[in-house]
C-alpha cells in the first residue's frame, strides 16, 4: 500500500498546485476517470479475497474520498478567484446612464382616437360604444336603409351564417351608426355623443381595408338646425388640424339616415407634393377635398330611436379615423397601418406619455 500512499500524496500535491480549472480537470481525469489510478484500484477489488478486500478496501476508498474532497475544495477556490478577477476587471461606473430599454409606441390610429375624444369632450360630447357584431335591424333597418340598399349586399358586408334570438341576420357592423340608435333607445334626449370604433366592409386597396376605424357624432335636442352642424364641424376640424384658416364647403348629398344630407369638403394646398389642409380651395394652387359626411337626422331614424321627431331634432356626422390620420401626419398607404411593422411604428408612432391636450396641442409629435 506504499504505492497507494505515494500516488495519493502526489495527486493531492498536484491538486494544491493547480492554477487553472483546466489543469484541475486534467488531474481529476488522471485519478478518477475511467483510466485513472483510483478507478483502476477500485476495479481490482473484485479480484481480491475477502480478507484482502477487508484490509485494502478502506485505504482505497479513503484515497478516493481524499482526492474527491481536495478536487472540490480547489475547484471552489479557483472559481472564486476567477469571479474576483472578473469583477475587478468589469467594474461598473455608476455615474454612467443606464442602457435604454426597448420601448413601444402608440399607433397613429390610437393617437388620433385620443385626439378626437379630447376635442369633442371639450365641446360636451360623451363617448359611446356598441358591439362590433351587430344585427341587421340596428345596422340597417333602424337607420332607414331599405332591403334594396346596396350596402346590404353580400359582396359589401360580412354576414354570419347564424341569426339572433329574434331571427335577425347577424353581421360585422359596417359603420358605428348603430351606436346612435342604441344610445337614443337607452338614454333618450337630449343627447350629445361620439361613437369611435372598428367597422368592417368587403373592400381592400391602397385607401381601403376590410377593417378600418370610424368616428360618428350625434346631437339630439330641441331647435337643432344645420347652422349648429356647420359650427361643430368647423370647430372640430380647426382644433384637429391645429389651424385657424380651415375653410369648409358643404355640398348637397344623400344618406338614408339624414335629410338634408351634406358632404363636407375642406380647402387644401399642395406642398412638396402632399396635400396640406388649410385655406380656401378656390385660392390659386388650392383645391377641395371631401373629409366627412353629415346631415340632419332623418325623422324616421329619430322614431326608430324611440323619440318624437316633432319635438326633437338633431344632426349626425361621420368620418374615417384612419383617413384623418393619413391627412394630418402625411401617411400614404392605409395598408401600412395594419402590417405590424415595428420599423413603421417606431417612425410614425407616438410616445406613451404624449397625451393629447387642447392646451398642449392635440397632435404634438415626439
GROMACS .gro file of C-alpha atoms in nm:
model
  366
    1UNK     CA    1   0.000   0.000   0.000
    2UNK     CA    2   0.306   0.225  -0.002
    3UNK     CA    3   0.247   0.285  -0.373
    4UNK     CA    4  -0.112   0.389  -0.294
    5UNK     CA    5   0.006   0.635  -0.033
    6UNK     CA    6   0.263   0.776  -0.274
    7UNK     CA    7   0.008   0.818  -0.557
    8UNK     CA    8  -0.237   0.981  -0.319
    9UNK     CA    9   0.024   1.224  -0.192
   10UNK     CA   10   0.135   1.315  -0.545
   11UNK     CA   11  -0.223   1.368  -0.657
   12UNK     CA   12  -0.312   1.584  -0.357
   13UNK     CA   13   0.003   1.788  -0.416
   14UNK     CA   14  -0.084   1.839  -0.783
   15UNK     CA   15  -0.436   1.946  -0.685
   16UNK     CA   16  -0.298   2.202  -0.440
   17UNK     CA   17  -0.059   2.336  -0.707
   18UNK     CA   18  -0.323   2.358  -0.987
   19UNK     CA   19  -0.366   2.720  -1.101
   20UNK     CA   20  -0.642   2.679  -1.359
   21UNK     CA   21  -0.968   2.491  -1.385
   22UNK     CA   22  -0.842   2.312  -1.697
   23UNK     CA   23  -0.535   2.183  -1.511
   24UNK     CA   24  -0.754   2.070  -1.223
   25UNK     CA   25  -0.983   1.884  -1.464
   26UNK     CA   26  -0.683   1.701  -1.609
   27UNK     CA   27  -0.582   1.587  -1.260
   28UNK     CA   28  -0.936   1.467  -1.191
   29UNK     CA   29  -0.939   1.261  -1.508
   30UNK     CA   30  -0.598   1.106  -1.429
   31UNK     CA   31  -0.721   0.997  -1.086
   32UNK     CA   32  -1.096   0.940  -1.108
   33UNK     CA   33  -1.152   0.900  -1.481
   34UNK     CA   34  -1.222   0.566  -1.644
   35UNK     CA   35  -0.849   0.509  -1.689
   36UNK     CA   36  -0.747   0.684  -1.366
   37UNK     CA   37  -0.543   0.514  -1.099
   38UNK     CA   38  -0.817   0.531  -0.835
   39UNK     CA   39  -1.067   0.377  -1.075
   40UNK     CA   40  -0.815   0.102  -1.159
   41UNK     CA   41  -0.772   0.015  -0.789
   42UNK     CA   42  -1.148   0.002  -0.742
   43UNK     CA   43  -1.175  -0.243  -1.032
   44UNK     CA   44  -0.910  -0.475  -0.880
   45UNK     CA   45  -1.109  -0.511  -0.557
   46UNK     CA   46  -1.335  -0.763  -0.728
   47UNK     CA   47  -1.033  -0.989  -0.776
   48UNK     CA   48  -0.926  -0.982  -0.411
   49UNK     CA   49  -1.010  -1.239  -0.147
   50UNK     CA   50  -1.246  -1.133   0.129
   51UNK     CA   51  -0.955  -1.095   0.368
   52UNK     CA   52  -0.757  -0.876   0.124
   53UNK     CA   53  -1.066  -0.674   0.039
   54UNK     CA   54  -1.125  -0.613   0.412
   55UNK     CA   55  -0.766  -0.499   0.456
   56UNK     CA   56  -0.716  -0.288   0.144
   57UNK     CA   57  -1.074  -0.166   0.082
   58UNK     CA   58  -1.078   0.110   0.344
   59UNK     CA   59  -0.747   0.251   0.215
   60UNK     CA   60  -0.865   0.257  -0.149
   61UNK     CA   61  -1.198   0.417  -0.059
   62UNK     CA   62  -1.019   0.659   0.170
   63UNK     CA   63  -0.791   0.764  -0.117
   64UNK     CA   64  -1.090   0.823  -0.342
   65UNK     CA   65  -1.266   1.037  -0.078
   66UNK     CA   66  -0.949   1.237  -0.011
   67UNK     CA   67  -0.895   1.310  -0.382
   68UNK     CA   68  -1.264   1.395  -0.437
   69UNK     CA   69  -1.271   1.632  -0.139
   70UNK     CA   70  -0.946   1.803  -0.244
   71UNK     CA   71  -1.074   1.846  -0.602
   72UNK     CA   72  -1.399   2.007  -0.485
   73UNK     CA   73  -1.223   2.244  -0.247
   74UNK     CA   74  -0.964   2.351  -0.506
   75UNK     CA   75  -1.232   2.396  -0.775
   76UNK     CA   76  -1.433   2.623  -0.544
   77UNK     CA   77  -1.118   2.827  -0.470
   78UNK     CA   78  -1.026   2.863  -0.838
   79UNK     CA   79  -1.382   2.959  -0.938
   80UNK     CA   80  -1.390   3.220  -0.664
   81UNK     CA   81  -1.057   3.358  -0.786
   82UNK     CA   82  -1.186   3.373  -1.145
   83UNK     CA   83  -1.500   3.558  -1.030
   84UNK     CA   84  -1.297   3.803  -0.822
   85UNK     CA   85  -1.070   3.875  -1.119
   86UNK     CA   86  -1.369   3.925  -1.348
   87UNK     CA   87  -1.539   4.160  -1.104
   88UNK     CA   88  -1.220   4.360  -1.069
   89UNK     CA   89  -1.183   4.384  -1.447
   90UNK     CA   90  -1.550   4.468  -1.512
   91UNK     CA   91  -1.600   4.748  -1.264
   92UNK     CA   92  -1.930   4.932  -1.320
   93UNK     CA   93  -1.924   5.309  -1.344
   94UNK     CA   94  -2.242   5.402  -1.158
   95UNK     CA   95  -2.223   5.758  -1.295
   96UNK     CA   96  -2.296   5.635  -1.650
   97UNK     CA   97  -2.658   5.643  -1.772
   98UNK     CA   98  -2.837   5.309  -1.779
   99UNK     CA   99  -2.874   5.149  -2.123
  100UNK     CA  100  -3.203   5.239  -2.289
  101UNK     CA  101  -3.451   4.953  -2.292
  102UNK     CA  102  -3.675   4.891  -2.593
  103UNK     CA  103  -3.997   5.090  -2.581
  104UNK     CA  104  -4.319   5.051  -2.770
  105UNK     CA  105  -4.511   5.335  -2.930
  106UNK     CA  106  -4.871   5.445  -2.963
  107UNK     CA  107  -5.018   5.365  -3.305
  108UNK     CA  108  -5.121   5.674  -3.506
  109UNK     CA  109  -5.482   5.549  -3.512
  110UNK     CA  110  -5.490   5.523  -3.134
  111UNK     CA  111  -5.331   5.866  -3.105
  112UNK     CA  112  -5.589   6.022  -3.337
  113UNK     CA  113  -5.869   5.847  -3.146
  114UNK     CA  114  -5.743   6.015  -2.829
  115UNK     CA  115  -5.715   6.350  -3.007
  116UNK     CA  116  -6.073   6.328  -3.131
  117UNK     CA  117  -6.204   6.231  -2.788
  118UNK     CA  118  -6.019   6.527  -2.634
  119UNK     CA  119  -6.160   6.774  -2.887
  120UNK     CA  120  -6.520   6.658  -2.864
  121UNK     CA  121  -6.507   6.625  -2.485
  122UNK     CA  122  -6.426   6.996  -2.476
  123UNK     CA  123  -6.749   7.056  -2.673
  124UNK     CA  124  -6.954   6.850  -2.429
  125UNK     CA  125  -6.971   6.520  -2.619
  126UNK     CA  126  -6.963   6.185  -2.439
  127UNK     CA  127  -6.801   5.873  -2.585
  128UNK     CA  128  -7.045   5.589  -2.661
  129UNK     CA  129  -6.969   5.235  -2.776
  130UNK     CA  130  -7.156   4.935  -2.909
  131UNK     CA  131  -7.100   4.577  -3.029
  132UNK     CA  132  -6.895   4.510  -3.340
  133UNK     CA  133  -7.109   4.203  -3.415
  134UNK     CA  134  -7.442   4.367  -3.491
  135UNK     CA  135  -7.787   4.267  -3.611
  136UNK     CA  136  -7.925   4.398  -3.938
  137UNK     CA  137  -8.205   4.593  -3.763
  138UNK     CA  138  -7.965   4.821  -3.575
  139UNK     CA  139  -7.715   4.832  -3.862
  140UNK     CA  140  -7.960   4.892  -4.150
  141UNK     CA  141  -8.335   4.900  -4.081
  142UNK     CA  142  -8.331   5.146  -3.790
  143UNK     CA  143  -8.110   5.377  -4.000
  144UNK     CA  144  -8.371   5.395  -4.275
  145UNK     CA  145  -8.178   5.170  -4.513
  146UNK     CA  146  -8.429   4.966  -4.717
  147UNK     CA  147  -8.394   4.600  -4.810
  148UNK     CA  148  -8.275   4.701  -5.160
  149UNK     CA  149  -7.993   4.923  -5.036
  150UNK     CA  150  -7.656   4.821  -5.192
  151UNK     CA  151  -7.483   4.812  -4.852
  152UNK     CA  152  -7.695   4.510  -4.759
  153UNK     CA  153  -7.546   4.306  -5.044
  154UNK     CA  154  -7.331   4.007  -4.957
  155UNK     CA  155  -7.035   4.144  -5.154
  156UNK     CA  156  -7.026   4.462  -4.942
  157UNK     CA  157  -7.097   4.326  -4.593
  158UNK     CA  158  -6.958   4.041  -4.383
  159UNK     CA  159  -7.258   3.831  -4.275
  160UNK     CA  160  -7.262   3.546  -4.024
  161UNK     CA  161  -7.448   3.222  -4.103
  162UNK     CA  162  -7.632   3.238  -3.768
  163UNK     CA  163  -7.925   3.459  -3.670
  164UNK     CA  164  -8.000   3.615  -3.333
  165UNK     CA  165  -8.279   3.512  -3.098
  166UNK     CA  166  -8.531   3.723  -3.289
  167UNK     CA  167  -8.441   3.572  -3.627
  168UNK     CA  168  -8.243   3.875  -3.746
  169UNK     CA  169  -7.932   3.841  -3.965
  170UNK     CA  170  -7.602   3.895  -3.783
  171UNK     CA  171  -7.307   4.077  -3.937
  172UNK     CA  172  -6.990   4.273  -3.869
  173UNK     CA  173  -7.109   4.631  -3.840
  174UNK     CA  174  -7.042   4.841  -4.149
  175UNK     CA  175  -7.040   5.171  -3.956
  176UNK     CA  176  -7.070   5.293  -3.598
  177UNK     CA  177  -7.415   5.440  -3.668
  178UNK     CA  178  -7.591   5.156  -3.479
  179UNK     CA  179  -7.443   5.309  -3.163
  180UNK     CA  180  -7.659   5.616  -3.228
  181UNK     CA  181  -7.976   5.404  -3.227
  182UNK     CA  182  -7.870   5.220  -2.912
  183UNK     CA  183  -7.785   5.550  -2.737
  184UNK     CA  184  -8.124   5.704  -2.821
  185UNK     CA  185  -8.309   5.394  -2.706
  186UNK     CA  186  -8.110   5.378  -2.383
  187UNK     CA  187  -8.057   5.742  -2.284
  188UNK     CA  188  -8.330   5.931  -2.472
  189UNK     CA  189  -8.285   6.303  -2.536
  190UNK     CA  190  -8.117   6.547  -2.518
  191UNK     CA  191  -7.809   6.361  -2.640
  192UNK     CA  192  -7.460   6.455  -2.750
  193UNK     CA  193  -7.226   6.164  -2.826
  194UNK     CA  194  -6.939   6.048  -3.044
  195UNK     CA  195  -6.904   5.681  -3.140
  196UNK     CA  196  -6.550   5.579  -3.239
  197UNK     CA  197  -6.460   5.221  -3.320
  198UNK     CA  198  -6.375   4.949  -3.571
  199UNK     CA  199  -6.601   4.879  -3.867
  200UNK     CA  200  -6.588   4.622  -4.146
  201UNK     CA  201  -6.657   4.626  -4.519
  202UNK     CA  202  -6.562   4.394  -4.803
  203UNK     CA  203  -6.311   4.626  -4.969
  204UNK     CA  204  -5.932   4.636  -4.999
  205UNK     CA  205  -5.686   4.862  -5.183
  206UNK     CA  206  -5.433   5.138  -5.104
  207UNK     CA  207  -5.703   5.359  -4.949
  208UNK     CA  208  -5.947   5.091  -4.825
  209UNK     CA  209  -5.910   4.793  -4.591
  210UNK     CA  210  -6.166   4.531  -4.483
  211UNK     CA  211  -6.134   4.664  -4.130
  212UNK     CA  212  -6.095   5.033  -4.055
  213UNK     CA  213  -6.179   5.288  -3.787
  214UNK     CA  214  -6.464   5.533  -3.794
  215UNK     CA  215  -6.598   5.803  -3.569
  216UNK     CA  216  -6.954   5.932  -3.582
  217UNK     CA  217  -7.121   6.208  -3.388
  218UNK     CA  218  -7.483   6.264  -3.291
  219UNK     CA  219  -7.661   6.558  -3.134
  220UNK     CA  220  -8.030   6.537  -3.041
  221UNK     CA  221  -8.202   6.835  -2.884
  222UNK     CA  222  -8.477   7.088  -2.944
  223UNK     CA  223  -8.435   7.352  -3.212
  224UNK     CA  224  -8.125   7.195  -3.371
  225UNK     CA  225  -8.050   7.317  -3.725
  226UNK     CA  226  -7.783   7.296  -3.995
  227UNK     CA  227  -7.600   7.600  -3.856
  228UNK     CA  228  -7.521   7.406  -3.539
  229UNK     CA  229  -7.378   7.127  -3.752
  230UNK     CA  230  -7.152   7.359  -3.950
  231UNK     CA  231  -7.018   7.530  -3.638
  232UNK     CA  232  -6.946   7.195  -3.471
  233UNK     CA  233  -6.758   7.059  -3.772
  234UNK     CA  234  -6.566   7.381  -3.826
  235UNK     CA  235  -6.461   7.395  -3.460
  236UNK     CA  236  -6.363   7.029  -3.466
  237UNK     CA  237  -6.153   7.049  -3.784
  238UNK     CA  238  -5.973   7.367  -3.671
  239UNK     CA  239  -5.877   7.201  -3.343
  240UNK     CA  240  -5.775   6.872  -3.508
  241UNK     CA  241  -5.557   7.020  -3.782
  242UNK     CA  242  -5.444   7.297  -3.544
  243UNK     CA  243  -5.510   7.570  -3.800
  244UNK     CA  244  -5.744   7.869  -3.786
  245UNK     CA  245  -5.766   7.904  -4.165
  246UNK     CA  246  -5.981   7.592  -4.218
  247UNK     CA  247  -6.247   7.667  -4.479
  248UNK     CA  248  -6.545   7.434  -4.525
  249UNK     CA  249  -6.761   7.377  -4.831
  250UNK     CA  250  -7.090   7.194  -4.780
  251UNK     CA  251  -7.230   7.011  -5.083
  252UNK     CA  252  -7.577   6.856  -5.106
  253UNK     CA  253  -7.566   6.477  -5.093
  254UNK     CA  254  -7.777   6.177  -4.996
  255UNK     CA  255  -7.764   5.944  -4.698
  256UNK     CA  256  -8.068   5.740  -4.598
  257UNK     CA  257  -8.028   5.829  -4.230
  258UNK     CA  258  -8.006   6.210  -4.275
  259UNK     CA  259  -8.226   6.463  -4.455
  260UNK     CA  260  -8.098   6.702  -4.576
  261UNK     CA  261  -7.753   6.546  -4.621
  262UNK     CA  262  -7.427   6.725  -4.696
  263UNK     CA  263  -7.075   6.623  -4.791
  264UNK     CA  264  -6.815   6.836  -4.615
  265UNK     CA  265  -6.506   6.947  -4.810
  266UNK     CA  266  -6.203   7.132  -4.675
  267UNK     CA  267  -5.969   7.353  -4.871
  268UNK     CA  268  -5.608   7.248  -4.918
  269UNK     CA  269  -5.287   7.340  -5.098
  270UNK     CA  270  -5.011   7.120  -5.237
  271UNK     CA  271  -4.681   7.150  -5.052
  272UNK     CA  272  -4.397   6.926  -5.163
  273UNK     CA  273  -4.641   6.704  -5.349
  274UNK     CA  274  -4.856   6.647  -5.039
  275UNK     CA  275  -5.194   6.791  -4.952
  276UNK     CA  276  -5.183   7.037  -4.664
  277UNK     CA  277  -5.522   7.119  -4.519
  278UNK     CA  278  -5.592   7.491  -4.479
  279UNK     CA  279  -5.711   7.794  -4.676
  280UNK     CA  280  -5.978   7.815  -4.941
  281UNK     CA  281  -5.990   7.552  -5.209
  282UNK     CA  282  -6.070   7.827  -5.461
  283UNK     CA  283  -5.739   8.004  -5.399
  284UNK     CA  284  -5.465   7.973  -5.665
  285UNK     CA  285  -5.294   7.635  -5.632
  286UNK     CA  286  -5.564   7.512  -5.396
  287UNK     CA  287  -5.838   7.254  -5.414
  288UNK     CA  288  -6.125   7.096  -5.225
  289UNK     CA  289  -6.117   6.757  -5.058
  290UNK     CA  290  -6.408   6.564  -4.906
  291UNK     CA  291  -6.338   6.465  -4.544
  292UNK     CA  292  -6.674   6.359  -4.396
  293UNK     CA  293  -7.044   6.313  -4.448
  294UNK     CA  294  -7.317   6.468  -4.237
  295UNK     CA  295  -7.672   6.598  -4.224
  296UNK     CA  296  -7.984   6.646  -4.019
  297UNK     CA  297  -8.106   6.319  -3.866
  298UNK     CA  298  -8.392   6.170  -4.068
  299UNK     CA  299  -8.731   6.177  -3.894
  300UNK     CA  300  -8.765   5.800  -3.936
  301UNK     CA  301  -8.433   5.741  -3.760
  302UNK     CA  302  -8.545   5.957  -3.467
  303UNK     CA  303  -8.866   5.750  -3.449
  304UNK     CA  304  -8.666   5.426  -3.456
  305UNK     CA  305  -8.468   5.572  -3.164
  306UNK     CA  306  -8.786   5.595  -2.962
  307UNK     CA  307  -8.821   5.975  -2.983
  308UNK     CA  308  -9.083   6.213  -3.125
  309UNK     CA  309  -8.937   6.388  -3.435
  310UNK     CA  310  -9.186   6.675  -3.391
  311UNK     CA  311  -9.026   6.751  -3.055
  312UNK     CA  312  -8.664   6.650  -3.108
  313UNK     CA  313  -8.427   6.729  -3.394
  314UNK     CA  314  -8.062   6.651  -3.445
  315UNK     CA  315  -7.761   6.628  -3.669
  316UNK     CA  316  -7.511   6.350  -3.732
  317UNK     CA  317  -7.170   6.325  -3.896
  318UNK     CA  318  -6.912   6.059  -3.965
  319UNK     CA  319  -6.559   6.020  -4.096
  320UNK     CA  320  -6.276   5.768  -4.114
  321UNK     CA  321  -6.020   5.792  -3.833
  322UNK     CA  322  -5.752   5.628  -4.049
  323UNK     CA  323  -5.814   5.883  -4.324
  324UNK     CA  324  -5.779   6.171  -4.079
  325UNK     CA  325  -5.450   6.024  -3.954
  326UNK     CA  326  -5.323   5.997  -4.312
  327UNK     CA  327  -5.411   6.359  -4.386
  328UNK     CA  328  -5.268   6.503  -4.067
  329UNK     CA  329  -4.944   6.307  -4.047
  330UNK     CA  330  -4.865   6.262  -4.417
  331UNK     CA  331  -4.915   5.885  -4.444
  332UNK     CA  332  -4.955   5.740  -4.792
  333UNK     CA  333  -5.077   5.382  -4.776
  334UNK     CA  334  -5.362   5.277  -4.547
  335UNK     CA  335  -5.250   4.914  -4.559
  336UNK     CA  336  -4.929   5.002  -4.370
  337UNK     CA  337  -5.146   5.086  -4.068
  338UNK     CA  338  -5.215   4.716  -4.014
  339UNK     CA  339  -4.889   4.548  -4.126
  340UNK     CA  340  -4.749   4.540  -3.772
  341UNK     CA  341  -4.406   4.656  -3.896
  342UNK     CA  342  -4.209   4.766  -3.589
  343UNK     CA  343  -3.996   4.999  -3.802
  344UNK     CA  344  -4.305   5.180  -3.933
  345UNK     CA  345  -4.448   5.205  -3.581
  346UNK     CA  346  -4.118   5.334  -3.448
  347UNK     CA  347  -4.113   5.609  -3.712
  348UNK     CA  348  -4.478   5.716  -3.708
  349UNK     CA  349  -4.574   5.609  -3.355
  350UNK     CA  350  -4.618   5.837  -3.054
  351UNK     CA  351  -4.472   5.820  -2.706
  352UNK     CA  352  -4.685   5.655  -2.440
  353UNK     CA  353  -4.685   5.975  -2.235
  354UNK     CA  354  -4.764   6.202  -2.529
  355UNK     CA  355  -5.124   6.252  -2.418
  356UNK     CA  356  -5.313   6.494  -2.646
  357UNK     CA  357  -5.449   6.808  -2.480
  358UNK     CA  358  -5.602   7.119  -2.630
  359UNK     CA  359  -5.366   7.341  -2.433
  360UNK     CA  360  -5.054   7.144  -2.522
  361UNK     CA  361  -5.150   7.059  -2.880
  362UNK     CA  362  -5.356   6.758  -2.971
  363UNK     CA  363  -5.111   6.635  -3.231
  364UNK     CA  364  -4.766   6.719  -3.097
  365UNK     CA  365  -4.523   6.461  -3.243
  366UNK     CA  366  -4.250   6.346  -3.001
   0.00000   0.00000   0.00000
